[in-house]
Coordinates of C-alpha atoms in Angstrom, one line a residue:
X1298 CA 112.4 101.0 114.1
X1299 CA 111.7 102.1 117.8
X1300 CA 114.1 104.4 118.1
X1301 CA 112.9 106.1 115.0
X1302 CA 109.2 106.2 115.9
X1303 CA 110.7 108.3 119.3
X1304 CA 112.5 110.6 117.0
X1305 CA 110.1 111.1 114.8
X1306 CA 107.2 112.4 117.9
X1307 CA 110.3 114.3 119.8
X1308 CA 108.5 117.2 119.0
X1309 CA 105.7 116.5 120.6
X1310 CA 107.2 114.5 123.7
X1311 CA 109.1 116.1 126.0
X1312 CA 111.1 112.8 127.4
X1313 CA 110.5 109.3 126.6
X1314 CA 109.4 106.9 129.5
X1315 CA 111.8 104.0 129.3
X1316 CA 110.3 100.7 130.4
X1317 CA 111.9 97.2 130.5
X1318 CA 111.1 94.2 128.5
X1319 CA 111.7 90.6 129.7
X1320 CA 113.9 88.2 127.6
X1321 CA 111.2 86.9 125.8
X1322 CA 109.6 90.2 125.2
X1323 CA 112.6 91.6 123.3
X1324 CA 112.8 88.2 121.3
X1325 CA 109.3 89.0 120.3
X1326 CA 110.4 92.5 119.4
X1327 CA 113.3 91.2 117.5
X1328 CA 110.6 88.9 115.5
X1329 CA 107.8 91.9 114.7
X1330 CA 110.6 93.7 113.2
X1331 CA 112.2 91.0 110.8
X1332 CA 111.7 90.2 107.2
X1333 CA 108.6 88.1 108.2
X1334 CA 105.5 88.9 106.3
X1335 CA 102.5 87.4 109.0
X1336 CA 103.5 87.0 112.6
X1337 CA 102.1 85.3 115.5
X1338 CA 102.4 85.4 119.3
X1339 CA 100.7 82.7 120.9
X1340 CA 100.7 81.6 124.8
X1341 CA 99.6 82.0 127.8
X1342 CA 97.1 84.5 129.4
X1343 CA 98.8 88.0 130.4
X1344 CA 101.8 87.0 129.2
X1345 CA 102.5 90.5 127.4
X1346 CA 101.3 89.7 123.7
X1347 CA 98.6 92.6 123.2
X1348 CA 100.8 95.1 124.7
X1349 CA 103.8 94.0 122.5
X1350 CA 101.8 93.9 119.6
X1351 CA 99.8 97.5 120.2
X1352 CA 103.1 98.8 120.7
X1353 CA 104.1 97.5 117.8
X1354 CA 101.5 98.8 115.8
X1355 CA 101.6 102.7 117.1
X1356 CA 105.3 102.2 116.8
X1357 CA 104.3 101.6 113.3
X1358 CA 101.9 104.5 113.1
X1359 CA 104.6 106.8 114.0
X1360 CA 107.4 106.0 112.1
X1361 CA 105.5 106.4 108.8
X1362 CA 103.0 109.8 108.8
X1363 CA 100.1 109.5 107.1
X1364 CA 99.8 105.7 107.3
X1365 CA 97.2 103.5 108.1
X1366 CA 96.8 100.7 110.6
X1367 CA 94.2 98.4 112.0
X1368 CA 93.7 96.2 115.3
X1369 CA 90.6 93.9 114.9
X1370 CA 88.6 91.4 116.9
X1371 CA 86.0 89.2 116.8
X1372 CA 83.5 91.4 118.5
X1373 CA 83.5 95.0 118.5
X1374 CA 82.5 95.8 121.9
X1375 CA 85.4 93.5 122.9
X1376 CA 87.8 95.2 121.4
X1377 CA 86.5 98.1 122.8
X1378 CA 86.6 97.6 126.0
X1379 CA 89.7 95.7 126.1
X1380 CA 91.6 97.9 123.4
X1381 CA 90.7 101.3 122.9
X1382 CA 89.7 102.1 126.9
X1383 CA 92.6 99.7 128.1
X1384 CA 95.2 98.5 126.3
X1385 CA 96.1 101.4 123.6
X1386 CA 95.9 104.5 126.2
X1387 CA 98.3 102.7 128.7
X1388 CA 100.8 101.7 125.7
X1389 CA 100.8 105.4 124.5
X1390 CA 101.3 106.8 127.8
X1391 CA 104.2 104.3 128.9
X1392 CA 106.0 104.0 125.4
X1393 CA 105.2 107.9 124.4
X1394 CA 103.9 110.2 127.0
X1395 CA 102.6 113.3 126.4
X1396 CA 101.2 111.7 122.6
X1397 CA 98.3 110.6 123.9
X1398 CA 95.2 112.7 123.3
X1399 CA 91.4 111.5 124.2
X1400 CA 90.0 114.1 121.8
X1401 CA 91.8 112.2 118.6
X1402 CA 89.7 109.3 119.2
X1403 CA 86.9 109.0 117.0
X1404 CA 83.9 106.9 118.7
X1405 CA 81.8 107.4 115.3
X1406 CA 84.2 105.3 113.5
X1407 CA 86.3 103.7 115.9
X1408 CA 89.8 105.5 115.0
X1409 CA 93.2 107.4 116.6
X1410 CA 94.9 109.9 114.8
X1411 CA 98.4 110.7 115.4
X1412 CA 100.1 113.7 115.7
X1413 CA 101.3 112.7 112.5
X1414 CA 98.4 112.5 110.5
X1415 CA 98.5 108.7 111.2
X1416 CA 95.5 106.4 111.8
X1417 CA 95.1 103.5 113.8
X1418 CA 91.4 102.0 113.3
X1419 CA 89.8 99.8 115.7
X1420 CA 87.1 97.3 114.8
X1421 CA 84.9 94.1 115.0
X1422 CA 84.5 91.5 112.2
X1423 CA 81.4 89.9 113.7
X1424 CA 79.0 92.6 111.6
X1425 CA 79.1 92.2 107.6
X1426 CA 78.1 96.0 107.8
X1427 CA 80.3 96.7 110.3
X1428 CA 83.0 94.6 108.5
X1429 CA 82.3 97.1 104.9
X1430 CA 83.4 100.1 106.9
X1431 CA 86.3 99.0 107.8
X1432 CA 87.4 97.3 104.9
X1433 CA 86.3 100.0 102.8
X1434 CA 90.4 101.3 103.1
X1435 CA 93.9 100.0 102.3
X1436 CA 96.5 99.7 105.6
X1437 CA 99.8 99.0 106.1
X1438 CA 99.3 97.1 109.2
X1439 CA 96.7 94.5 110.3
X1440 CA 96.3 93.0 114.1
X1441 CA 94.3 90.0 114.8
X1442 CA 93.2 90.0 118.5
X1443 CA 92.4 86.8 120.2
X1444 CA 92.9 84.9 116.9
X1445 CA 91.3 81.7 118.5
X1446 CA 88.3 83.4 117.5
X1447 CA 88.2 84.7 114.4
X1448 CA 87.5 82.6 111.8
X1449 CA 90.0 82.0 108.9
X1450 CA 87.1 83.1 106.5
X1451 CA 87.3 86.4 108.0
X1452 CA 90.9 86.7 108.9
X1453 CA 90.9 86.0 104.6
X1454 CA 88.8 88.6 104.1
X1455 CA 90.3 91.4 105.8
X1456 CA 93.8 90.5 105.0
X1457 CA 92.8 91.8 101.1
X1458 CA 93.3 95.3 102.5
X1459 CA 96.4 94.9 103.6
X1460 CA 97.7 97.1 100.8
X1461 CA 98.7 100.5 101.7
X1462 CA 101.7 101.3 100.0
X1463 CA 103.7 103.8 102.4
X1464 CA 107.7 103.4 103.2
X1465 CA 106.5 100.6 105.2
X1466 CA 107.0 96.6 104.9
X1467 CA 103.0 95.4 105.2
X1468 CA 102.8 93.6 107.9
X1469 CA 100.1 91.4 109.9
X1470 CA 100.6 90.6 113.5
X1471 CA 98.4 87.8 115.1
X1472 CA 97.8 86.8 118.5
X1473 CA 95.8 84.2 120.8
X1474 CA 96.1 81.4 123.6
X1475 CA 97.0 78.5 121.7
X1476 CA 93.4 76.5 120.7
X1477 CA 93.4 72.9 119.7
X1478 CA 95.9 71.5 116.8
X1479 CA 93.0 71.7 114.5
X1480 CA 92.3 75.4 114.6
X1481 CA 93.6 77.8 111.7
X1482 CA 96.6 79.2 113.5
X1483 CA 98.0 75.6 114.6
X1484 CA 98.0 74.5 111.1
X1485 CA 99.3 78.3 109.0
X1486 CA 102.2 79.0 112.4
X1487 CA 103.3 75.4 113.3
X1488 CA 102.8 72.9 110.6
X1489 CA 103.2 75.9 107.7
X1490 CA 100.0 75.0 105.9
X1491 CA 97.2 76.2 103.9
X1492 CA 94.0 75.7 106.3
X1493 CA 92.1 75.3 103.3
X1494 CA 94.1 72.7 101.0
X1495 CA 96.2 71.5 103.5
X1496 CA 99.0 71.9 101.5
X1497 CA 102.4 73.4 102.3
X1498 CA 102.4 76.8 102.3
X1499 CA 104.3 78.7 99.1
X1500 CA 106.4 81.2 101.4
X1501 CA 106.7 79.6 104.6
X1502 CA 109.5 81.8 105.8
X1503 CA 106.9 84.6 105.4
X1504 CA 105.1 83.2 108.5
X1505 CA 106.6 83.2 112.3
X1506 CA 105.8 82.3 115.3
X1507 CA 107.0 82.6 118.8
X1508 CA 105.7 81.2 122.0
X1509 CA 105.5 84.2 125.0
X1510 CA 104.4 82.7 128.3
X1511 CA 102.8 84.5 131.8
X1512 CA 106.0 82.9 133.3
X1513 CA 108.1 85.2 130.8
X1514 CA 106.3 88.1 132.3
X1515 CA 106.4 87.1 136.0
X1516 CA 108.1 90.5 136.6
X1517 CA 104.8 92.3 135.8
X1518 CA 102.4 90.0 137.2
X1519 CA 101.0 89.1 140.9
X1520 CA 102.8 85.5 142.2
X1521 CA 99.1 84.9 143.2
X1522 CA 97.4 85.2 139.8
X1523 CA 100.6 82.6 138.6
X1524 CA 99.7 80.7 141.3
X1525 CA 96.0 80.4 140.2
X1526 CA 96.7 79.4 136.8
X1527 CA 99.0 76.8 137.4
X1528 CA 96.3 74.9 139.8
X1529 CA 94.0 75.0 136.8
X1530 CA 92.0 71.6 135.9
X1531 CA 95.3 69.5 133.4
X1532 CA 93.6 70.9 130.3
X1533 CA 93.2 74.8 131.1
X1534 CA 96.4 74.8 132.8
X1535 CA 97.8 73.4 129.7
X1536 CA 96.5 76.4 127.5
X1537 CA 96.2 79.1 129.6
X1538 CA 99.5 78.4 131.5
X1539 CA 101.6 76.3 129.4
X1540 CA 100.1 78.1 126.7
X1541 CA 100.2 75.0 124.3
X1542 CA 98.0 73.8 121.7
X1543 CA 95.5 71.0 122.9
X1544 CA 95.3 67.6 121.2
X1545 CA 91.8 67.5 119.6
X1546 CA 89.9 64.6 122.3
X1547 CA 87.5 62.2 120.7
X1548 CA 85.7 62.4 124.2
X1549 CA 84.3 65.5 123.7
X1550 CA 80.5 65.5 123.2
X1551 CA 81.7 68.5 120.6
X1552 CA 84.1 68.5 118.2
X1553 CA 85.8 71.2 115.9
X1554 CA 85.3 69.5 113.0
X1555 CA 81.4 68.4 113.5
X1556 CA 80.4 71.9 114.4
X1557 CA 82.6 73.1 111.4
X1558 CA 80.2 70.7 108.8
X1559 CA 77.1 71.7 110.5
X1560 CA 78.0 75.4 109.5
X1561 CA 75.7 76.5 107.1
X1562 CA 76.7 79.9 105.1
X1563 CA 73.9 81.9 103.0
X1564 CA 74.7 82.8 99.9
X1565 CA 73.2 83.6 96.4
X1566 CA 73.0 79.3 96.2
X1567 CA 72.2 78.4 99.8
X1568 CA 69.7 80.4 101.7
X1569 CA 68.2 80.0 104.8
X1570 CA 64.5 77.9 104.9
X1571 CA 61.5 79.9 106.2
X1572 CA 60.9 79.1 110.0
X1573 CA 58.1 76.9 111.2
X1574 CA 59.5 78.1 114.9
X1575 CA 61.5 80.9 116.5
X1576 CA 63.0 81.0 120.4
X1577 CA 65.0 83.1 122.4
X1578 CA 66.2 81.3 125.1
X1579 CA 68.0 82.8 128.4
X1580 CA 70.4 80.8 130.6
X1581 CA 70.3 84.1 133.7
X1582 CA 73.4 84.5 136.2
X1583 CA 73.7 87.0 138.8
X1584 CA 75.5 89.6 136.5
X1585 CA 75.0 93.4 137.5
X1586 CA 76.9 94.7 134.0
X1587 CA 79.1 95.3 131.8
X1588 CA 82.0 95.7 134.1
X1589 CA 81.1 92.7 136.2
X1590 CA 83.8 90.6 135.0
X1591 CA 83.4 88.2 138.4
X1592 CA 79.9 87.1 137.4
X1593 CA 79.0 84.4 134.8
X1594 CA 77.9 86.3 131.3
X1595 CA 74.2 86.5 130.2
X1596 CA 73.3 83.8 127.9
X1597 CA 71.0 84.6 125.1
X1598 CA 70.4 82.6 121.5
X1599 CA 68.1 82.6 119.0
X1600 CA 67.3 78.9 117.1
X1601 CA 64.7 78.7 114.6
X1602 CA 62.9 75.9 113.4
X1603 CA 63.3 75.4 109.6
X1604 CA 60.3 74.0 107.1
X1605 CA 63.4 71.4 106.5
X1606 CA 63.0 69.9 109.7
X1607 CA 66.8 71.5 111.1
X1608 CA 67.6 73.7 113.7
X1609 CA 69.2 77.0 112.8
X1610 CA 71.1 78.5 115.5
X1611 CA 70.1 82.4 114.5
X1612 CA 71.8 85.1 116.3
X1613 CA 73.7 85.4 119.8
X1614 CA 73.5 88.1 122.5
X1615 CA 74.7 87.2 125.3
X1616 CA 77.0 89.4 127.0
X1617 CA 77.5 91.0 131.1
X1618 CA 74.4 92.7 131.3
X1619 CA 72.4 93.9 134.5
X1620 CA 68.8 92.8 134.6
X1621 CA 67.2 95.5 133.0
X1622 CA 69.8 95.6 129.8
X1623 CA 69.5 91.6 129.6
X1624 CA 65.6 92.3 129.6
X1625 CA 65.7 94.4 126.8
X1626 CA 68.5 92.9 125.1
X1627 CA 65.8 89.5 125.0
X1628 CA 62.6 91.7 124.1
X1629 CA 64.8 93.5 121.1
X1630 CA 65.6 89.7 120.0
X1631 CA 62.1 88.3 120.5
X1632 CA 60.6 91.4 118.2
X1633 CA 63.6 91.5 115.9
X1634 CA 63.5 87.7 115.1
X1635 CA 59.8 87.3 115.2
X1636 CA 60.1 84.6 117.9
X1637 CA 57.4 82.3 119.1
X1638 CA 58.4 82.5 123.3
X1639 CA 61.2 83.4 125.0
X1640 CA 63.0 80.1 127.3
X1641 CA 64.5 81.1 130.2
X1642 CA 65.9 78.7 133.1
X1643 CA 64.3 79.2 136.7
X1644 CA 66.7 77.7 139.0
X1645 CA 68.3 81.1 138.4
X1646 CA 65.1 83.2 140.2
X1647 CA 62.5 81.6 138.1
X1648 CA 60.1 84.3 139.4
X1649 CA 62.3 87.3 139.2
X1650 CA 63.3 85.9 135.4
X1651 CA 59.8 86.3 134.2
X1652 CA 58.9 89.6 135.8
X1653 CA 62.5 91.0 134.7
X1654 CA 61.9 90.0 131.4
X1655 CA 57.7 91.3 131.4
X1656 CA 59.4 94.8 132.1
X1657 CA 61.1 95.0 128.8
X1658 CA 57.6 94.0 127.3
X1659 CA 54.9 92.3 129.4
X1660 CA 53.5 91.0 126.0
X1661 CA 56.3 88.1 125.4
X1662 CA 55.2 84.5 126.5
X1663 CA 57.8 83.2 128.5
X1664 CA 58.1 79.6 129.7
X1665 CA 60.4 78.6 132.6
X1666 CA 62.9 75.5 131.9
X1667 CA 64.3 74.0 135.4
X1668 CA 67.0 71.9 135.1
X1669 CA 66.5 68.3 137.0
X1670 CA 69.9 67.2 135.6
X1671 CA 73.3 68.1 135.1
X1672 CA 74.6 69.9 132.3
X1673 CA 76.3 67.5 130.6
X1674 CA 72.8 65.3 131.0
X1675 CA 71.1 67.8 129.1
X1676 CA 74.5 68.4 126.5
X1677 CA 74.5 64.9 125.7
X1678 CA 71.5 64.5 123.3
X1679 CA 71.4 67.7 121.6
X1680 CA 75.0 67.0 121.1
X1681 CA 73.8 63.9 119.1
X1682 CA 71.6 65.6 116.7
X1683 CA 74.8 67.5 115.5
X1684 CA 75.6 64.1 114.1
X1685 CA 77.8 64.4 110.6
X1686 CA 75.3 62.1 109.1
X1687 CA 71.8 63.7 109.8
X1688 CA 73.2 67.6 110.8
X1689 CA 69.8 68.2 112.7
X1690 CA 71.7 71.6 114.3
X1691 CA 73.4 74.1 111.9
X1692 CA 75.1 77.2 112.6
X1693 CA 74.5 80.5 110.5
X1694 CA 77.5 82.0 110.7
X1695 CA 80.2 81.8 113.4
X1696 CA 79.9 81.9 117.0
X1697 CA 83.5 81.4 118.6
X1698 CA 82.0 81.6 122.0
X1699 CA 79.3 79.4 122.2
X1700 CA 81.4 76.6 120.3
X1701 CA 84.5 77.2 122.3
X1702 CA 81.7 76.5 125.0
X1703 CA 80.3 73.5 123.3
X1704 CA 83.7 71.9 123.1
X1705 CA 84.3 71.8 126.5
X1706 CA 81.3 68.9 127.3
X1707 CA 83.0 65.4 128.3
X1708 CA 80.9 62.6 129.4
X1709 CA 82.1 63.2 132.7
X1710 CA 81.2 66.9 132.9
X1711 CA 82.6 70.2 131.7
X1712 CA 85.6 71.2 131.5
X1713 CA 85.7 75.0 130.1
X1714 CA 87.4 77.5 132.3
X1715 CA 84.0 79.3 132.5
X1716 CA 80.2 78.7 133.0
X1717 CA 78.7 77.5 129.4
X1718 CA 76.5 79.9 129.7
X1719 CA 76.3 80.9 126.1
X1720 CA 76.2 77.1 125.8
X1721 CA 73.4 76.2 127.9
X1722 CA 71.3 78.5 126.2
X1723 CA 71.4 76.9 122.9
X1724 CA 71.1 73.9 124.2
X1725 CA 67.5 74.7 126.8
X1726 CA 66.5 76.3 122.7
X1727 CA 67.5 73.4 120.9
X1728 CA 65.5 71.3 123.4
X1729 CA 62.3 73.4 123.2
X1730 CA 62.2 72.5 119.5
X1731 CA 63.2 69.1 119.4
X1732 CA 61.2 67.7 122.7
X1733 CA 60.3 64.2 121.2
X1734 CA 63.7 63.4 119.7
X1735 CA 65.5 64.5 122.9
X1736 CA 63.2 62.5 124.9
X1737 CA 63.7 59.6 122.4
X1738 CA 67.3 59.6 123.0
X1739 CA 67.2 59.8 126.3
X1740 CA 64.7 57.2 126.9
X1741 CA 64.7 55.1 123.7
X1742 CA 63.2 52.2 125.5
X1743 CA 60.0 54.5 126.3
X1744 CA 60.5 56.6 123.1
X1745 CA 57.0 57.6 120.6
X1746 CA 56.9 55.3 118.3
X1747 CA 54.5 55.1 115.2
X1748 CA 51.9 52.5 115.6
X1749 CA 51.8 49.1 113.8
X1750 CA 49.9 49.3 110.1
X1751 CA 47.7 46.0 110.1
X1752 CA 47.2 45.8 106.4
X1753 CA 45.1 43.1 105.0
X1754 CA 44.5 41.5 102.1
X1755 CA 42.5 43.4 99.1
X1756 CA 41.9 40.3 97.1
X1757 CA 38.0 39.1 97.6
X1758 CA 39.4 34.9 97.2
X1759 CA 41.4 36.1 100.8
X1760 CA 38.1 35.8 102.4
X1761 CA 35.2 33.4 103.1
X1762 CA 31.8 34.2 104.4
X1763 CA 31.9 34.9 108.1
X1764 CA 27.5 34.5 108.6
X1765 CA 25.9 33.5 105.9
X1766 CA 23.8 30.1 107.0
X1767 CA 25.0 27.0 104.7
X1768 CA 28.9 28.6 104.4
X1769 CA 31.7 28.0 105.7
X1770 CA 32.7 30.5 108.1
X1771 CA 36.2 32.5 109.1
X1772 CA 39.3 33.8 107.4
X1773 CA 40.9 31.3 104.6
X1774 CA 44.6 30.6 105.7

């Protein structure tokens, strides 16, 4: 299939760059190109599995003119920044130089055309309108970025379009860092399941898999940035070096599965209460934007209060922005969402916070949160009123972020590869509207309590006269 996608763009290329592939790499190659219907590359980080798998794709692209393809992500302005500006230019140029063009890249809709009249479309699936766009055409090859997350409900979705009938063998190519065994791709790749029933899937030779490690792609990667991942805490090393699935821990304050029944999905039977209250709450870090990849990320959430007494986690925003962009980002939230007050920690700047934020729009009421304990102090009981039973918290919609985040609280602190930024929002928001249950679980000994109801007796025999010269006196027993 390679060689005839570099015939078939000879025309335009005056010699083909050859580059080498590790052992593993061209096993990978050998697997995108079998019989297999839906394959997956899962491991480690920079281990080679987005380049493989955009080559693949505009290998794809030019082998068949006129075709269609698409690589989607979660988020759009993920893939983005780490697809259309990164990945995809540096393929073309090192697998076909001289193809590449800047003009053919439509930023209205987020598509390359090849010389040959091919398209390779690039987009998000966290945006139902977004999401219409997209899916509004047939392709003969789908890409799932950073399958660990996407949800399976969308990955569902988008695979209906995977119909373009062209001298091409439809194909869907998957890739992530290998989540816990409960996730989507553990139980379709490795135990050859339906993630819905559970049951064995009908074509399981359809479906392969193959693990592609930063080890197997030492020859294109600094011994130092090995050297950091493999002194990474036993669980991250595990995933991000390893690049195995994780046992799910019934330690974690968070689990998969609770998060996945407090997920509440409108539809024409199930919609959304009216909301008592609305915050946006903002955990700040020293972030200076979008391309400050060294700093933690921005956290902003909105939560509602329902009339039904839950908590609706409403929207999430949080991103690598500089102040200013953050500020606005938070205004555009507070006006958009109709919110009450913004929450925003101050151990962070508390004063800079505020006036940061009053420069967006010194109209919003903002109230400072400082944080007197630790993270996993404050996790602990808003973790509680996710409980399966009472489902005090629900989600609307997906967040992959935040929960990844969530996930990652222990009793004996946190143990996610990054700050919980995202994380800690939601949880200062979740806070401001439940302040008397948090306290109560904190402090159940010293926790509001209704007072006693003294009821007495209505019947007029209960009593005898308590003044009345010549009666007895006092209360009859």
């Amino acid at each position: 299939m390679i060689d005839a996608a570099k015939q078939a763009v000879s025309g335009v290329v005056g010699k083909i760059k050859k580059f080498v592939l590790t052992a593993q790499q061209n096993l990978a190659m050998q697997l995108l190109t079998s019989d297999a219907t839906d394959i997956a590359l899962g491991g480690g980080s920079r281990s080679g599995k987005t380049f493989l798998l955009v080559y693949a794709v505009v290998t794809r692209a030019l082998l068949e003119p006129n075709s269609r393809h698409c690589i989607l992500r979660f988020r759009q302005n993920a893939i983005i920044q780490a697809i259309v500006m990164d990945t995809f230019p540096k393929v073309m140029e090192l697998a076909y130089p001289g193809v590449y063009d800047p003009k053919m890249l439509n930023k209205t809709w987020w598509f390359y055309t090849m010389p040959n009249g091919s398209e390779i479309w690039f987009g998000g699936l966290d945006d139902k309108e977004r999401v219409e766009k997209i899916l509004g055409n047939e392709y003969a090859t789908m890409y799932f970025n950073e399958c660990s997350q996407i949800p399976w409900q969308s990955i569902k979705l988008a695979l209906t379009r995977l119909a373009q009938k062209t001298g091409l063998s439809l194909k869907a190519y998957y890739d992530f860092n290998p989540p816990s065994k409960r996730h989507w791709t553990y139980k379709i790749f490795l135990d050859k399941e339906s993630p819905e029933t559970n049951k064995p899937l009908l074509k399981p030779m359809d479906y392969a898999f193959l693990y592609v490690n930063p080890l197997d792609n030492s020859d294109n990667l600094d011994p130092k940035y090995l050297e950091r991942l493999d002194a990474l805490p036993p669980k991250e090393r595990k995933r991000f070096y390893e690049g195995q699935f994780s046992e799910e821990n019934n330690d974690a304050l968070w689990s998969e599965e609770v998060i996945e029944v407090c997920r509440f999905l409108p539809d024409e039977k199930k919609v959304l209460p009216d909301m008592v209250r609305v915050v946006v709450a903002v955990d700040p870090s020293g972030c200076e934007g979008d391309e400050d990849d060294r700093s933690d990320e921005i956290g902003i959430v909105v939560v509602g209060l329902g009339t039904d007494g839950k908590a609706y986690l409403l929207a999430d925003y949080s991103g690598h922005y500089g102040p200013s962009t953050w500020a606005r980002v938070t205004a555009d939230a507070f006006e958009n969402h109709l919110a009450d007050c913004v929450v925003a920690e101050a151990n962070y700047g508390g004063a800079m916070v505020k006036h940061t934020i009053a420069t967006a729009n010194d109209k919003i009421p903002v109230k400072m949160v400082t944080a007197t304990r630790g993270k996993v102090v404050r996790a602990t009981p808003v973790a509680a009123l996710y409980d399966v039973k009472d489902q005090k918290v629900k989600h609307v919609g997906f967040y992959p972020e935040i929960e990844e985040q969530l996930c990652g609280f222990y009793p004996d602190g946190y143990k996610g590869l990054k700050s919980p930024d995202r994380a800690d929002a939601l949880i200062w928001a979740i806070t401001e509207l439940f302040p008397g249950l948090i306290k109560a679980i904190l402090d159940p000994e010293h926790a509001w309590r209704p007072p006693k109801v003294i009821s007495n007796p209505k019947r007029a025999s209960a009593y005898v006269n308590s003044g009345t010269p010549g009666l007895p006196t006092g209360r009859r027993r």
